[in-house]
Amino acid sequence: MIRFEQVSKVYPGGQKALSGVSFHLKKGEMAFLTGHSGAGKSTLLKLISVIERASAGRVSINGHDVAQVSPAQVPYLRRDIGIIFQNHQLLMDRSVHDNVALPLLIEGFSQKEINKRVSGALDMVGLHGKEKHNPIMLSGGEQQRVGIARAIVNKPPLILADEPTGNLDPKLSMDIMGLFELLNDAGSSVLVATHDLGLIARMKYRTLTLKQGQMLFAEEHQL
Ligand code: ADP
Ligand code: ADP
């Protein structure tokens, strides 16, 4: 699904974010990505979603080298990726329904199909019946779940989450992780960036660890 081969990223201005990173996330696999703040987690996710481009090395998604993807093709590649941020960037002046429907409108589904899928996604995140609410009326945890519903509404084969539980209490964090497990069971590959080691320890997934832009080997992960 995702393959990094000796990938480096230097931002304009010279800030090194990743150096010689190699790893493979298999189709249908769920894994955590961890490391201190500034270790390069967000940058790694941005290279996968082609928000940023690698300075060296090769990033492939489903066997396609993303360096070959032209700017015009990037939106098509992103349709296959559900991206979840800590700051969920909801439209506060639109209803929950409209927020979640956004990715489907872009793809030109019928109103009937949109309603069916939006309601399915809201069911999945436990927000059934909140369609007409504005996100501003919801709690932080509920808003986060609206963001997740929006990211999964078109059933993407790949889900990327950047500190998805950053603002949530431990109970809500576990609920959100449970959601990712459900999505993974339903066939999506899932990569979750988090510095919440307690959360990782409570789950059974492989952990990729970044330290100052470098990926540690499996036996170094406990360090
Ligand atoms: P995180 O929660 O992942 O640690 P940061 O606070 O490091 O996030 O970064 C927040 C946002 O600011 C990210 O989109 C990141 O790419 C961007 N950013 C981080 N450091 C810099 C920087 N030195 N210059 C410009 N943008 C930055
Ligand atoms: P993390 O998500 O693990 O906190 P980031 O990928 O956000 O790490 O950042 C890795 C390094 O790259 C940090 O030193 C950060 O300041 C820098 N960085 C991130 N985004 C930018 C940016 N847009 N411009 C310049 N430097 C950045």
mmCIF file of N, CA and C in Angstrom, residues 134-212:
data_model
loop_
_atom_site.group_PDB
_atom_site.id
_atom_site.type_symbol
_atom_site.label_atom_id
_atom_site.label_comp_id
_atom_site.label_asym_id
_atom_site.label_seq_id
_atom_site.Cartn_x
_atom_site.Cartn_y
_atom_site.Cartn_z
ATOM 1 N N ASN A 134 -25.134 22.058 13.862
ATOM 2 C CA ASN A 134 -23.901 22.696 13.408
ATOM 3 C C ASN A 134 -22.758 22.188 14.278
ATOM 4 N N PRO A 135 -21.578 21.968 13.707
ATOM 5 C CA PRO A 135 -20.460 21.454 14.506
ATOM 6 C C PRO A 135 -20.183 22.313 15.741
ATOM 7 N N ILE A 136 -20.440 23.595 15.636
ATOM 8 C CA ILE A 136 -20.183 24.507 16.751
ATOM 9 C C ILE A 136 -20.975 24.114 18.007
ATOM 10 N N MET A 137 -22.117 23.406 17.789
ATOM 11 C CA MET A 137 -22.967 22.984 18.921
ATOM 12 C C MET A 137 -22.483 21.685 19.552
ATOM 13 N N LEU A 138 -21.466 21.062 18.977
ATOM 14 C CA LEU A 138 -21.028 19.748 19.461
ATOM 15 C C LEU A 138 -19.801 19.859 20.361
ATOM 16 N N SER A 139 -19.583 18.832 21.170
ATOM 17 C CA SER A 139 -18.388 18.782 22.026
ATOM 18 C C SER A 139 -17.148 18.511 21.171
ATOM 19 N N GLY A 140 -15.973 18.699 21.759
ATOM 20 C CA GLY A 140 -14.717 18.450 21.045
ATOM 21 C C GLY A 140 -14.637 17.032 20.494
ATOM 22 N N GLY A 141 -15.050 16.071 21.308
ATOM 23 C CA GLY A 141 -15.002 14.666 20.873
ATOM 24 C C GLY A 141 -15.962 14.404 19.732
ATOM 25 N N GLU A 142 -17.136 15.039 19.807
ATOM 26 C CA GLU A 142 -18.117 14.861 18.730
ATOM 27 C C GLU A 142 -17.625 15.510 17.436
ATOM 28 N N GLN A 143 -17.005 16.678 17.573
ATOM 29 C CA GLN A 143 -16.460 17.348 16.388
ATOM 30 C C GLN A 143 -15.385 16.474 15.735
ATOM 31 N N GLN A 144 -14.560 15.871 16.592
ATOM 32 C CA GLN A 144 -13.514 15.003 16.060
ATOM 33 C C GLN A 144 -14.136 13.845 15.288
ATOM 34 N N ARG A 145 -15.258 13.324 15.805
ATOM 35 C CA ARG A 145 -15.916 12.206 15.123
ATOM 36 C C ARG A 145 -16.579 12.641 13.813
ATOM 37 N N VAL A 146 -17.030 13.905 13.747
ATOM 38 C CA VAL A 146 -17.539 14.425 12.464
ATOM 39 C C VAL A 146 -16.397 14.430 11.434
ATOM 40 N N GLY A 147 -15.227 14.873 11.873
ATOM 41 C CA GLY A 147 -14.047 14.882 10.992
ATOM 42 C C GLY A 147 -13.708 13.480 10.501
ATOM 43 N N ILE A 148 -13.853 12.507 11.384
ATOM 44 C CA ILE A 148 -13.572 11.120 11.001
ATOM 45 C C ILE A 148 -14.641 10.625 10.020
ATOM 46 N N ALA A 149 -15.907 10.948 10.306
ATOM 47 C CA ALA A 149 -16.991 10.538 9.397
ATOM 48 C C ALA A 149 -16.737 11.097 7.994
ATOM 49 N N ARG A 150 -16.302 12.351 7.934
ATOM 50 C CA ARG A 150 -16.025 12.971 6.633
ATOM 51 C C ARG A 150 -14.865 12.255 5.917
ATOM 52 N N ALA A 151 -13.868 11.857 6.698
ATOM 53 C CA ALA A 151 -12.704 11.203 6.089
ATOM 54 C C ALA A 151 -13.022 9.795 5.586
ATOM 55 N N ILE A 152 -14.035 9.153 6.174
ATOM 56 C CA ILE A 152 -14.295 7.752 5.797
ATOM 57 C C ILE A 152 -15.533 7.578 4.929
ATOM 58 N N VAL A 153 -16.237 8.689 4.631
ATOM 59 C CA VAL A 153 -17.548 8.574 3.991
ATOM 60 C C VAL A 153 -17.459 7.967 2.586
ATOM 61 N N ASN A 154 -16.324 8.148 1.930
ATOM 62 C CA ASN A 154 -16.221 7.512 0.599
ATOM 63 C C ASN A 154 -15.413 6.209 0.656
ATOM 64 N N LYS A 155 -15.370 5.606 1.852
ATOM 65 C CA LYS A 155 -14.721 4.302 2.053
ATOM 66 C C LYS A 155 -13.323 4.231 1.410
ATOM 67 N N PRO A 156 -12.411 5.090 1.857
ATOM 68 C CA PRO A 156 -11.075 5.103 1.245
ATOM 69 C C PRO A 156 -10.267 3.857 1.624
ATOM 70 N N PRO A 157 -9.474 3.333 0.676
ATOM 71 C CA PRO A 157 -8.640 2.168 0.990
ATOM 72 C C PRO A 157 -7.523 2.482 1.987
ATOM 73 N N LEU A 158 -7.193 3.785 2.135
ATOM 74 C CA LEU A 158 -6.113 4.161 3.049
ATOM 75 C C LEU A 158 -6.583 5.291 3.961
ATOM 76 N N ILE A 159 -6.358 5.125 5.275
ATOM 77 C CA ILE A 159 -6.718 6.155 6.248
ATOM 78 C C ILE A 159 -5.460 6.615 6.969
ATOM 79 N N LEU A 160 -5.234 7.941 6.955
ATOM 80 C CA LEU A 160 -4.099 8.533 7.651
ATOM 81 C C LEU A 160 -4.644 9.421 8.751
ATOM 82 N N ALA A 161 -4.112 9.285 9.963
ATOM 83 C CA ALA A 161 -4.588 10.134 11.055
ATOM 84 C C ALA A 161 -3.391 10.772 11.740
ATOM 85 N N ASP A 162 -3.440 12.105 11.904
ATOM 86 C CA ASP A 162 -2.342 12.846 12.533
ATOM 87 C C ASP A 162 -2.792 13.312 13.909
ATOM 88 N N GLU A 163 -2.296 12.700 14.952
ATOM 89 C CA GLU A 163 -2.675 13.012 16.342
ATOM 90 C C GLU A 163 -4.193 13.109 16.491
ATOM 91 N N PRO A 164 -4.933 12.055 16.110
ATOM 92 C CA PRO A 164 -6.391 12.160 16.086
ATOM 93 C C PRO A 164 -7.014 12.261 17.473
ATOM 94 N N THR A 165 -6.257 11.926 18.512
ATOM 95 C CA THR A 165 -6.833 11.937 19.858
ATOM 96 C C THR A 165 -6.193 13.020 20.719
ATOM 97 N N GLY A 166 -5.462 13.916 20.078
ATOM 98 C CA GLY A 166 -4.698 14.936 20.802
ATOM 99 C C GLY A 166 -5.472 15.719 21.841
ATOM 100 N N ASN A 167 -6.744 16.040 21.548
ATOM 101 C CA ASN A 167 -7.525 16.874 22.476
ATOM 102 C C ASN A 167 -8.493 16.062 23.320
ATOM 103 N N LEU A 168 -8.461 14.744 23.211
ATOM 104 C CA LEU A 168 -9.535 13.942 23.809
ATOM 105 C C LEU A 168 -9.089 13.256 25.095
ATOM 106 N N ASP A 169 -10.054 12.972 25.982
ATOM 107 C CA ASP A 169 -9.717 12.256 27.212
ATOM 108 C C ASP A 169 -9.469 10.773 26.881
ATOM 109 N N PRO A 170 -8.865 10.013 27.831
ATOM 110 C CA PRO A 170 -8.468 8.626 27.534
ATOM 111 C C PRO A 170 -9.626 7.745 27.037
ATOM 112 N N LYS A 171 -10.809 7.921 27.621
ATOM 113 C CA LYS A 171 -11.942 7.081 27.221
ATOM 114 C C LYS A 171 -12.320 7.355 25.750
ATOM 115 N N LEU A 172 -12.452 8.644 25.408
ATOM 116 C CA LEU A 172 -12.781 9.014 24.028
ATOM 117 C C LEU A 172 -11.680 8.585 23.069
ATOM 118 N N SER A 173 -10.427 8.689 23.519
ATOM 119 C CA SER A 173 -9.299 8.284 22.679
ATOM 120 C C SER A 173 -9.411 6.807 22.322
ATOM 121 N N MET A 174 -9.761 5.983 23.314
ATOM 122 C CA MET A 174 -9.910 4.550 23.046
ATOM 123 C C MET A 174 -11.083 4.295 22.096
ATOM 124 N N ASP A 175 -12.161 5.081 22.248
ATOM 125 C CA ASP A 175 -13.300 4.938 21.332
ATOM 126 C C ASP A 175 -12.874 5.221 19.891
ATOM 127 N N ILE A 176 -12.089 6.299 19.726
ATOM 128 C CA ILE A 176 -11.641 6.675 18.376
ATOM 129 C C ILE A 176 -10.751 5.561 17.811
ATOM 130 N N MET A 177 -9.877 5.008 18.671
ATOM 131 C CA MET A 177 -9.015 3.908 18.216
ATOM 132 C C MET A 177 -9.854 2.691 17.824
ATOM 133 N N GLY A 178 -10.921 2.458 18.593
ATOM 134 C CA GLY A 178 -11.833 1.360 18.267
ATOM 135 C C GLY A 178 -12.440 1.548 16.885
ATOM 136 N N LEU A 179 -12.733 2.806 16.562
ATOM 137 C CA LEU A 179 -13.271 3.133 15.238
ATOM 138 C C LEU A 179 -12.269 2.787 14.132
ATOM 139 N N PHE A 180 -11.008 3.148 14.370
ATOM 140 C CA PHE A 180 -9.980 2.831 13.374
ATOM 141 C C PHE A 180 -9.865 1.317 13.188
ATOM 142 N N GLU A 181 -9.990 0.571 14.307
ATOM 143 C CA GLU A 181 -9.941 -0.891 14.201
ATOM 144 C C GLU A 181 -11.083 -1.418 13.340
ATOM 145 N N LEU A 182 -12.284 -0.836 13.548
ATOM 146 C CA LEU A 182 -13.444 -1.242 12.744
ATOM 147 C C LEU A 182 -13.185 -1.002 11.260
ATOM 148 N N LEU A 183 -12.638 0.178 10.966
ATOM 149 C CA LEU A 183 -12.365 0.541 9.575
ATOM 150 C C LEU A 183 -11.309 -0.387 8.987
ATOM 151 N N ASN A 184 -10.327 -0.735 9.817
ATOM 152 C CA ASN A 184 -9.284 -1.662 9.404
ATOM 153 C C ASN A 184 -9.882 -3.048 9.151
ATOM 154 N N ASP A 185 -10.770 -3.493 10.043
ATOM 155 C CA ASP A 185 -11.448 -4.781 9.846
ATOM 156 C C ASP A 185 -12.261 -4.768 8.554
ATOM 157 N N ALA A 186 -12.798 -3.597 8.197
ATOM 158 C CA ALA A 186 -13.603 -3.477 6.983
ATOM 159 C C ALA A 186 -12.718 -3.404 5.736
ATOM 160 N N GLY A 187 -11.383 -3.433 5.921
ATOM 161 C CA GLY A 187 -10.496 -3.564 4.761
ATOM 162 C C GLY A 187 -9.573 -2.391 4.485
ATOM 163 N N SER A 188 -9.738 -1.257 5.205
ATOM 164 C CA SER A 188 -8.853 -0.113 4.943
ATOM 165 C C SER A 188 -7.492 -0.323 5.607
ATOM 166 N N SER A 189 -6.439 0.165 4.955
ATOM 167 C CA SER A 189 -5.139 0.265 5.608
ATOM 168 C C SER A 189 -5.167 1.538 6.449
ATOM 169 N N VAL A 190 -4.554 1.479 7.644
ATOM 170 C CA VAL A 190 -4.644 2.618 8.565
ATOM 171 C C VAL A 190 -3.266 2.940 9.142
ATOM 172 N N LEU A 191 -2.873 4.212 9.074
ATOM 173 C CA LEU A 191 -1.626 4.655 9.703
ATOM 174 C C LEU A 191 -1.963 5.819 10.634
ATOM 175 N N VAL A 192 -1.691 5.637 11.933
ATOM 176 C CA VAL A 192 -2.062 6.623 12.952
ATOM 177 C C VAL A 192 -0.809 7.212 13.590
ATOM 178 N N ALA A 193 -0.575 8.516 13.394
ATOM 179 C CA ALA A 193 0.549 9.188 14.042
ATOM 180 C C ALA A 193 0.104 9.679 15.409
ATOM 181 N N THR A 194 0.846 9.306 16.436
ATOM 182 C CA THR A 194 0.496 9.754 17.792
ATOM 183 C C THR A 194 1.730 9.719 18.681
ATOM 184 N N HIS A 195 1.800 10.646 19.645
ATOM 185 C CA HIS A 195 2.869 10.507 20.627
ATOM 186 C C HIS A 195 2.317 9.944 21.933
ATOM 187 N N ASP A 196 1.068 9.462 21.898
ATOM 188 C CA ASP A 196 0.428 8.872 23.080
ATOM 189 C C ASP A 196 0.848 7.412 23.241
ATOM 190 N N LEU A 197 1.967 7.215 23.951
ATOM 191 C CA LEU A 197 2.521 5.864 24.072
ATOM 192 C C LEU A 197 1.605 4.947 24.876
ATOM 193 N N GLY A 198 0.835 5.517 25.805
ATOM 194 C CA GLY A 198 -0.101 4.731 26.601
ATOM 195 C C GLY A 198 -1.144 4.078 25.710
ATOM 196 N N LEU A 199 -1.610 4.857 24.754
ATOM 197 C CA LEU A 199 -2.615 4.384 23.809
ATOM 198 C C LEU A 199 -2.055 3.233 22.959
ATOM 199 N N ILE A 200 -0.839 3.423 22.484
ATOM 200 C CA ILE A 200 -0.196 2.425 21.635
ATOM 201 C C ILE A 200 -0.025 1.118 22.407
ATOM 202 N N ALA A 201 0.383 1.258 23.676
ATOM 203 C CA ALA A 201 0.660 0.071 24.491
ATOM 204 C C ALA A 201 -0.599 -0.771 24.699
ATOM 205 N N ARG A 202 -1.770 -0.104 24.676
ATOM 206 C CA ARG A 202 -3.011 -0.834 24.910
ATOM 207 C C ARG A 202 -3.516 -1.541 23.656
ATOM 208 N N MET A 203 -2.814 -1.369 22.531
ATOM 209 C CA MET A 203 -3.273 -1.988 21.294
ATOM 210 C C MET A 203 -2.178 -2.876 20.726
ATOM 211 N N LYS A 204 -2.536 -3.700 19.736
ATOM 212 C CA LYS A 204 -1.635 -4.784 19.355
ATOM 213 C C LYS A 204 -0.924 -4.538 18.009
ATOM 214 N N TYR A 205 -0.844 -3.282 17.590
ATOM 215 C CA TYR A 205 -0.355 -3.027 16.239
ATOM 216 C C TYR A 205 1.126 -2.698 16.170
ATOM 217 N N ARG A 206 1.678 -2.882 14.986
ATOM 218 C CA ARG A 206 3.080 -2.549 14.744
ATOM 219 C C ARG A 206 3.277 -1.047 14.948
ATOM 220 N N THR A 207 4.444 -0.685 15.491
ATOM 221 C CA THR A 207 4.755 0.724 15.719
ATOM 222 C C THR A 207 6.002 1.114 14.949
ATOM 223 N N LEU A 208 5.873 2.159 14.150
ATOM 224 C CA LEU A 208 7.004 2.731 13.443
ATOM 225 C C LEU A 208 7.444 3.936 14.248
ATOM 226 N N THR A 209 8.725 4.022 14.561
ATOM 227 C CA THR A 209 9.198 5.118 15.407
ATOM 228 C C THR A 209 10.163 6.018 14.670
ATOM 229 N N LEU A 210 9.890 7.322 14.707
ATOM 230 C CA LEU A 210 10.799 8.305 14.123
ATOM 231 C C LEU A 210 11.571 8.986 15.239
ATOM 232 N N LYS A 211 12.863 9.205 15.003
ATOM 233 C CA LYS A 211 13.663 9.980 15.941
ATOM 234 C C LYS A 211 14.480 10.963 15.119
ATOM 235 N N GLN A 212 14.231 12.233 15.341
ATOM 236 C CA GLN A 212 14.921 13.295 14.580
ATOM 237 C C GLN A 212 14.988 12.982 13.083
#
